Amino acid sequence: MSFHSMWAELLPVGRSSASGGYRRYAWTGADSDCRTWFREQAQARGLAYETDRNGNQWAWLGDPAAGNAVVTGSHLDSVPDGGAFDGPLGVVSAFAALDELRGRGTRFTRPLGIVNFGDEEGARFGLACVGSRLTSGALTAEQAHRLTDADGITLPQAMEAAGHDPDTLGPDPERLARIGAFVELHVEQGRALDLSGDRVGIASAIWPHGRWRFDFRGEANHAGTTRLTDRHDPMLPYAEAVLAARREAQLAGAVATFGKVAVEPNGVNAVPSLVRGWLDSRAADQEGLDAVVAGVEKAAREYAAAHGVDLGVECESFTPVVDFDHALRDELARILGKEADLRVPVLGTGAGHDAGILSGRVPTAMLFVRNPTGVSHSPAEHAAEDDCAAGVHALADVLEGLART
Ligand code: HGY
Ligand code: MN
Ligand code: MN
Ligand code: MN
C-alpha cells in the first residue's frame, strides 16, 4: 500500500467536516479507528503486531526479544481541531519507509519496529505523552489512574470503555531495553526548514517546556447590579496574566500561551466565581522558562490581590530540556550526508514529542519534514507531497544505515 493510499485511508478518521481539523482524542471512537488502521497496516505487511500494557501499538519485523531494535514511529492522536500531519506523518512514513526498504531488498541484521504512541497530545486528559511517559516510568500508573477528562471520565474508565485493561498500566523497562535506537519523523512545527530551503532536518534539542494551571477564585455576582467597587472578578487578574505572558515571553525570547480557559459559572450575566487558565510556556533554556513563569505568576498575584481574588498556581507537567543523543544524531547526519542533493540541517524545536520522553532512556533522534508555513496544531498544517516523499526516503536511508550495522 503506497504512502498516498495509506494517507487517503487515514485522512478522514476523526476529521471535522466543518473545520477540516481533527479530534482524535485518546480512547475515543476516532482513536479506535486510528488503532484499527495501524493494526491493519502492520498485518498487511506480515509484521508481528501487539498493543503493550500502556496502549501503545507496535509492529515488528524480526523478533524484538533479540534486542538492539531500530524503532521508528510517532503518534496518531491530535490536539482539538488539529492538523493532519502532526503525528500521522511519522507513522505513515514509517510504514512507507519499510516498504521502500523491502523494495530495495535490504536485509536487516536488527529487529525493526514501528510504534504508535498513545495519547501524545494529551488533548482529552490534559497530560501530553501519556503512552510514552507510562512506558518510560515518567508517569506512574497511580498518577495515570487519576487523569480525568472534562466530563469527569477517568482514564481507566475511558480505557475500559475502549476495551483496554487499565490495570496493566505501568513502566515497561524490558521493552525499552530492547530498543537500540528510536528515530521519530515529524512534520516541522515551525519555519526553519522553509527559511533555509531544506526538505528534511535533524533535531538537536527540545526546549524545556511545561503547563501551569492558574486558578483565580473570586466571587460570583450579578453582572447588572453589582457595583464595580464591590466586585471580586477573577476574569481581571486572568486577563492580566494573559498579557503578562506575552510581555515576559518577549523579554525572555521565549514563548508563552494561555490557550485554554474554563470559567464558572460561565454565564453572560454573571461575574465569575472561578476562572481557570492553563499556561503553556517554553524557552531555549531553563533560566528563560523560569523567568517567564515567575514573571507571569508575580503579575497575576499582584493583580489578583488588588481585586480581592485568590490565586492558586500548579505545575501540571514539565519536560526538561532534551538534548538528543549526539552519537545517533551524528550517525543520521553521516547517513543522510551521502544523499547528493539533500542538505540536512540540525535544528532545535519548542515542540514536545514522544522522542523527547524516551530520550535519555533510549538512544533517540528525530527527523523533521519541511512545513512551508510552519503552522501546526491547526487544520492549516501542511507539508508538500515531494517533501513528504523526501522524508520517507531519508527515513528509509536512516533505517537501512542503522539496521544493517
Ligand atoms: O505540545 C506539544 O509540543 C506536542 O505537540 N504535544
Ligand atoms: Mn502536537
Ligand atoms: Mn506531534
Ligand atoms: Mn538515499
XYZ file of C-alpha atoms and ligand atoms in Angstrom:
414
model
C 0.000 0.000 0.000
C 1.598 3.301 -1.068
C 2.097 6.402 1.055
C -0.789 8.036 -0.791
C -3.250 5.212 -0.202
C -2.289 4.930 3.474
C -2.694 8.677 3.803
C -6.047 8.623 1.987
C -7.321 5.871 4.291
C -6.286 7.676 7.461
C -7.206 11.195 6.404
C -10.973 11.083 7.109
C -10.626 9.466 10.557
C -11.720 11.881 13.288
C -11.899 14.819 10.905
C -14.443 17.600 11.468
C -16.399 18.343 8.298
C -16.873 21.936 9.474
C -13.257 22.971 10.061
C -11.290 20.141 8.442
C -9.490 19.837 11.760
C -9.064 16.631 13.742
C -10.487 15.405 17.026
C -8.560 12.190 17.563
C -8.629 12.036 21.355
C -7.336 9.169 23.452
C -9.684 6.174 23.849
C -12.467 7.671 21.750
C -14.048 6.184 18.621
C -11.680 8.141 16.377
C -8.725 6.812 18.360
C -10.076 3.299 17.977
C -10.376 3.783 14.197
C -6.757 5.011 14.080
C -5.683 1.938 16.047
C -7.541 -0.329 13.642
C -5.803 1.397 10.739
C -2.388 0.816 12.382
C -3.094 -2.865 13.110
C -4.274 -3.437 9.516
C -1.159 -1.776 8.090
C 1.018 -3.991 10.249
C -0.835 -7.185 9.416
C -0.991 -6.348 5.696
C 2.833 -6.360 5.783
C 3.121 -9.576 7.726
C 4.549 -7.744 10.726
C 4.071 -9.058 14.254
C 1.508 -6.765 15.877
C 0.973 -6.015 19.578
C -0.585 -3.469 21.911
C 1.551 -3.009 25.011
C 0.474 -2.601 28.626
C 0.075 1.146 28.184
C -1.921 1.024 24.985
C 0.941 1.832 22.602
C 0.856 -0.140 19.350
C 3.922 -1.921 17.904
C 4.607 -3.633 14.586
C 7.754 -5.789 14.362
C 9.935 -7.137 11.551
C 12.090 -9.698 13.310
C 11.927 -10.688 16.973
C 12.287 -7.713 19.371
C 13.490 -10.154 22.043
C 16.735 -10.294 20.055
C 17.282 -6.727 21.291
C 19.058 -3.709 19.810
C 15.964 -2.995 17.708
C 15.708 0.028 15.438
C 12.311 1.607 16.055
C 10.542 4.419 14.257
C 7.046 5.890 14.506
C 5.151 8.666 16.257
C 1.510 9.181 17.349
C -1.932 9.281 15.692
C -3.898 11.336 18.199
C -4.426 15.086 17.764
C -4.981 18.343 19.599
C -8.505 19.828 19.373
C -9.053 20.809 15.737
C -5.503 19.758 14.917
C -3.830 19.245 11.577
C -3.397 16.086 9.502
C 0.386 15.801 9.712
C 1.369 16.206 13.393
C 1.896 12.580 14.367
C 0.415 10.677 11.414
C 3.204 11.796 9.071
C 5.680 9.909 11.269
C 3.593 6.744 11.386
C 2.647 6.638 7.690
C 6.249 7.459 6.728
C 7.444 4.580 8.908
C 5.356 2.026 7.007
C 6.266 3.665 3.673
C 9.979 3.588 4.550
C 9.735 -0.124 5.379
C 8.034 -0.703 2.028
C 10.846 1.195 0.291
C 13.498 -0.896 2.069
C 11.736 -4.109 1.121
C 11.723 -2.808 -2.448
C 15.487 -2.306 -2.199
C 15.900 -5.853 -0.927
C 17.508 -4.541 2.277
C 18.448 -7.268 4.722
C 18.129 -6.347 8.390
C 20.570 -7.582 10.979
C 18.497 -5.972 13.774
C 14.777 -6.143 14.584
C 12.837 -3.237 13.065
C 9.852 -1.792 14.928
C 7.122 0.722 14.080
C 5.265 2.326 17.005
C 2.132 4.390 17.532
C 2.448 6.002 20.966
C -0.934 6.568 22.609
C -2.232 9.946 23.807
C 0.763 12.079 22.817
C -1.144 15.354 22.694
C -2.950 14.985 25.996
C -5.996 16.691 24.433
C -8.519 14.704 26.485
C -6.842 14.161 29.862
C -4.572 17.214 29.925
C -1.180 15.479 30.085
C 0.977 15.082 26.966
C 2.804 11.858 26.033
C 0.848 9.583 28.382
C 1.754 6.396 26.492
C 5.482 7.091 26.361
C 5.588 8.611 29.875
C 3.977 5.473 31.339
C 6.322 3.211 29.368
C 9.401 5.145 30.459
C 8.243 5.465 34.077
C 7.956 9.268 33.856
C 4.284 8.798 34.814
C 3.155 6.204 37.364
C 0.045 4.047 36.980
C -1.426 5.752 40.068
C -0.942 9.197 38.501
C -2.439 7.955 35.239
C -5.460 6.473 37.010
C -6.202 9.931 38.415
C -6.322 11.611 34.997
C -9.855 12.815 34.266
C -11.402 14.435 31.210
C -13.715 17.463 31.033
C -16.748 15.195 31.530
C -15.304 13.639 34.675
C -14.456 10.356 32.943
C -11.218 8.896 34.292
C -8.503 7.435 32.090
C -9.197 3.890 33.393
C -12.910 4.264 32.623
C -12.128 5.527 29.121
C -9.663 2.695 28.510
C -12.165 0.058 29.710
C -14.880 1.546 27.522
C -12.459 1.205 24.602
C -11.713 -2.403 25.523
C -8.253 -1.954 27.101
C -7.428 -3.152 30.581
C -6.220 -0.158 32.659
C -4.835 -2.407 35.380
C -1.773 -3.220 33.270
C -0.574 0.406 33.100
C 2.971 0.902 34.286
C 6.658 1.129 33.395
C 7.949 -1.219 30.683
C 11.749 -1.273 31.129
C 12.114 -4.631 29.369
C 10.549 -3.165 26.233
C 12.786 -0.086 26.302
C 15.872 -2.264 26.927
C 15.228 -3.987 23.588
C 15.419 -0.704 21.653
C 18.853 0.224 20.354
C 17.683 3.353 18.525
C 14.402 5.249 18.201
C 14.024 7.692 15.285
C 10.818 9.758 15.100
C 9.962 11.543 11.851
C 7.688 14.556 12.382
C 6.374 17.461 10.376
C 8.314 20.547 11.434
C 6.253 22.794 13.699
C 7.983 25.967 12.676
C 9.559 27.534 9.590
C 13.286 26.808 9.990
C 13.388 24.411 7.009
C 11.208 26.722 4.929
C 13.592 29.607 5.660
C 16.708 27.528 4.976
C 15.212 25.962 1.826
C 15.699 22.379 3.016
C 13.286 19.454 2.817
C 14.478 17.485 5.839
C 16.196 18.373 9.107
C 17.639 16.571 12.135
C 16.620 17.591 15.659
C 19.272 18.819 18.040
C 17.159 19.512 21.112
C 13.669 20.097 22.513
C 13.247 23.236 24.587
C 12.317 22.813 28.253
C 8.568 23.315 28.482
C 5.635 22.865 30.781
C 1.969 23.501 31.577
C 0.847 25.521 34.637
C -2.751 25.804 35.838
C -3.765 29.242 37.235
C -6.926 29.090 39.424
C -8.391 32.570 40.006
C -11.108 32.353 42.697
C -13.360 35.416 43.006
C -16.976 35.997 43.980
C -19.922 35.222 41.734
C -22.348 38.108 41.467
C -24.959 39.778 39.297
C -23.447 41.436 36.218
C -26.112 44.125 36.187
C -26.487 45.143 39.788
C -23.052 44.735 41.387
C -21.062 47.980 41.608
C -17.548 47.742 40.169
C -16.000 48.565 43.542
C -17.897 45.706 45.152
C -16.657 43.074 42.737
C -14.045 40.322 43.159
C -13.913 39.483 39.481
C -11.368 36.675 38.697
C -11.517 37.474 34.980
C -9.475 40.627 35.548
C -6.303 39.050 37.013
C -6.688 36.265 34.424
C -6.634 38.904 31.683
C -3.550 40.460 33.284
C -1.869 37.030 33.349
C -2.502 36.592 29.626
C -0.946 39.973 28.815
C 1.934 39.337 31.244
C 2.661 36.057 29.465
C 3.234 37.901 26.213
C 5.393 40.588 27.927
C 7.526 38.077 29.843
C 7.974 35.791 26.824
C 9.145 38.708 24.711
C 11.634 39.726 27.413
C 12.991 36.170 27.706
C 12.997 35.333 23.970
C 10.625 32.516 24.897
C 7.027 31.570 24.073
C 4.022 31.529 26.400
C 0.400 30.743 25.641
C -2.839 30.790 27.589
C -4.724 28.627 25.081
C -7.300 27.028 27.347
C -9.636 28.610 29.907
C -12.573 27.384 31.988
C -14.972 29.881 33.565
C -17.542 29.118 36.277
C -20.460 29.601 36.126
C -19.705 30.840 32.571
C -22.834 32.982 32.308
C -23.026 36.125 30.204
C -24.745 37.993 33.031
C -22.735 36.654 35.950
C -19.465 37.873 37.420
C -17.478 34.597 37.508
C -16.667 32.771 40.730
C -13.723 30.913 39.190
C -11.512 31.389 36.147
C -9.114 28.519 35.454
C -6.410 29.260 32.855
C -3.625 26.999 31.575
C -0.228 28.485 30.692
C 1.970 26.613 28.195
C 5.459 28.074 28.202
C 8.706 27.014 26.509
C 12.157 28.556 26.294
C 15.552 27.729 24.806
C 16.921 27.266 28.331
C 15.646 26.641 31.850
C 16.581 30.115 33.052
C 14.378 31.741 30.414
C 11.472 29.423 31.180
C 11.729 30.064 34.916
C 11.783 33.823 34.297
C 8.609 33.703 32.207
C 6.602 31.616 34.662
C 7.788 33.642 37.670
C 7.002 36.908 35.894
C 3.508 35.811 34.920
C 2.762 34.497 38.397
C 4.029 37.731 40.026
C 1.878 39.959 37.795
C -1.156 37.702 38.286
C -0.769 37.622 42.074
C -0.425 41.402 42.359
C -3.491 41.991 40.212
C -5.493 39.286 41.982
C -4.669 40.797 45.394
C -5.780 44.226 44.203
C -9.189 42.747 43.329
C -9.617 40.504 46.349
C -9.224 37.424 44.180
C -7.414 34.330 45.397
C -4.851 32.704 43.071
C -3.560 29.134 43.073
C -0.844 28.092 40.597
C 0.027 24.425 39.963
C 2.564 22.962 37.550
C 0.648 20.186 35.787
C 3.507 18.927 33.625
C 7.095 19.812 32.933
C 9.654 18.406 30.480
C 13.279 19.443 30.978
C 15.455 20.292 28.002
C 16.009 17.296 25.736
C 19.469 17.120 24.177
C 19.175 14.306 21.660
C 21.827 11.558 21.634
C 24.825 13.127 19.896
C 26.229 9.872 18.506
C 22.898 8.918 16.927
C 22.299 12.440 15.686
C 25.740 12.466 14.048
C 25.118 8.994 12.585
C 21.930 10.288 10.950
C 23.851 13.264 9.560
C 26.546 10.899 8.213
C 23.988 8.594 6.584
C 21.955 11.434 5.069
C 25.063 13.350 4.102
C 25.612 10.780 1.362
C 22.482 11.966 -0.418
C 23.919 14.200 -3.109
C 21.179 16.762 -3.428
C 19.975 16.760 0.160
C 21.298 19.221 2.747
C 20.131 18.204 6.212
C 20.396 20.987 8.788
C 20.307 20.314 12.529
C 17.683 22.364 14.380
C 16.068 22.726 17.804
C 12.349 22.789 18.486
C 9.892 24.052 21.067
C 7.507 21.186 20.386
C 7.301 18.212 22.704
C 7.458 14.673 21.324
C 7.466 11.071 22.475
C 11.078 11.043 21.303
C 11.732 13.662 23.971
C 10.260 11.419 26.658
C 12.276 8.379 25.572
C 15.470 10.404 25.172
C 17.923 9.610 27.943
C 16.434 6.119 28.311
C 16.910 5.021 24.686
C 19.265 6.488 22.034
C 16.776 8.788 20.291
C 16.779 11.074 17.261
C 14.236 12.995 15.216
C 13.847 13.889 11.566
C 11.762 16.917 10.585
C 9.979 17.393 7.260
C 9.536 20.911 5.911
C 6.291 22.699 6.741
C 6.035 25.629 4.311
C 4.018 27.826 6.672
C 5.267 26.413 9.976
C 1.633 26.302 11.118
C 0.748 23.335 13.340
C -1.970 22.372 15.833
C -4.348 23.800 13.232
C -6.301 22.465 10.226
C -3.998 24.658 8.114
C -0.989 22.441 8.946
C 0.568 21.170 5.730
C 3.604 19.555 4.127
C 4.184 19.304 0.376
C 3.971 15.903 -1.277
C 7.569 15.950 -2.524
C 8.826 16.981 0.912
C 6.913 14.068 2.469
C 8.483 11.782 -0.130
C 11.933 13.171 0.732
C 11.151 12.432 4.385
C 10.212 8.834 3.637
C 13.376 8.371 1.596
C 15.543 9.916 4.304
C 13.894 7.721 6.935
C 14.447 4.647 4.751
C 18.122 5.574 4.360
C 18.477 6.084 8.113
C 16.733 2.801 8.997
C 18.837 0.968 6.409
C 22.013 2.551 7.707
C 21.164 1.718 11.322
C 19.575 -1.689 10.822
C 22.499 -3.052 8.854
C 25.163 -2.083 11.392
O 2.623 20.268 22.839
C 3.473 19.794 22.089
O 4.508 20.379 21.877
C 3.246 18.481 21.402
O 2.615 18.732 20.180
N 2.488 17.575 22.219
Mn 1.390 18.157 18.530
Mn 3.371 15.502 17.449
Mn 19.009 7.840 -0.460
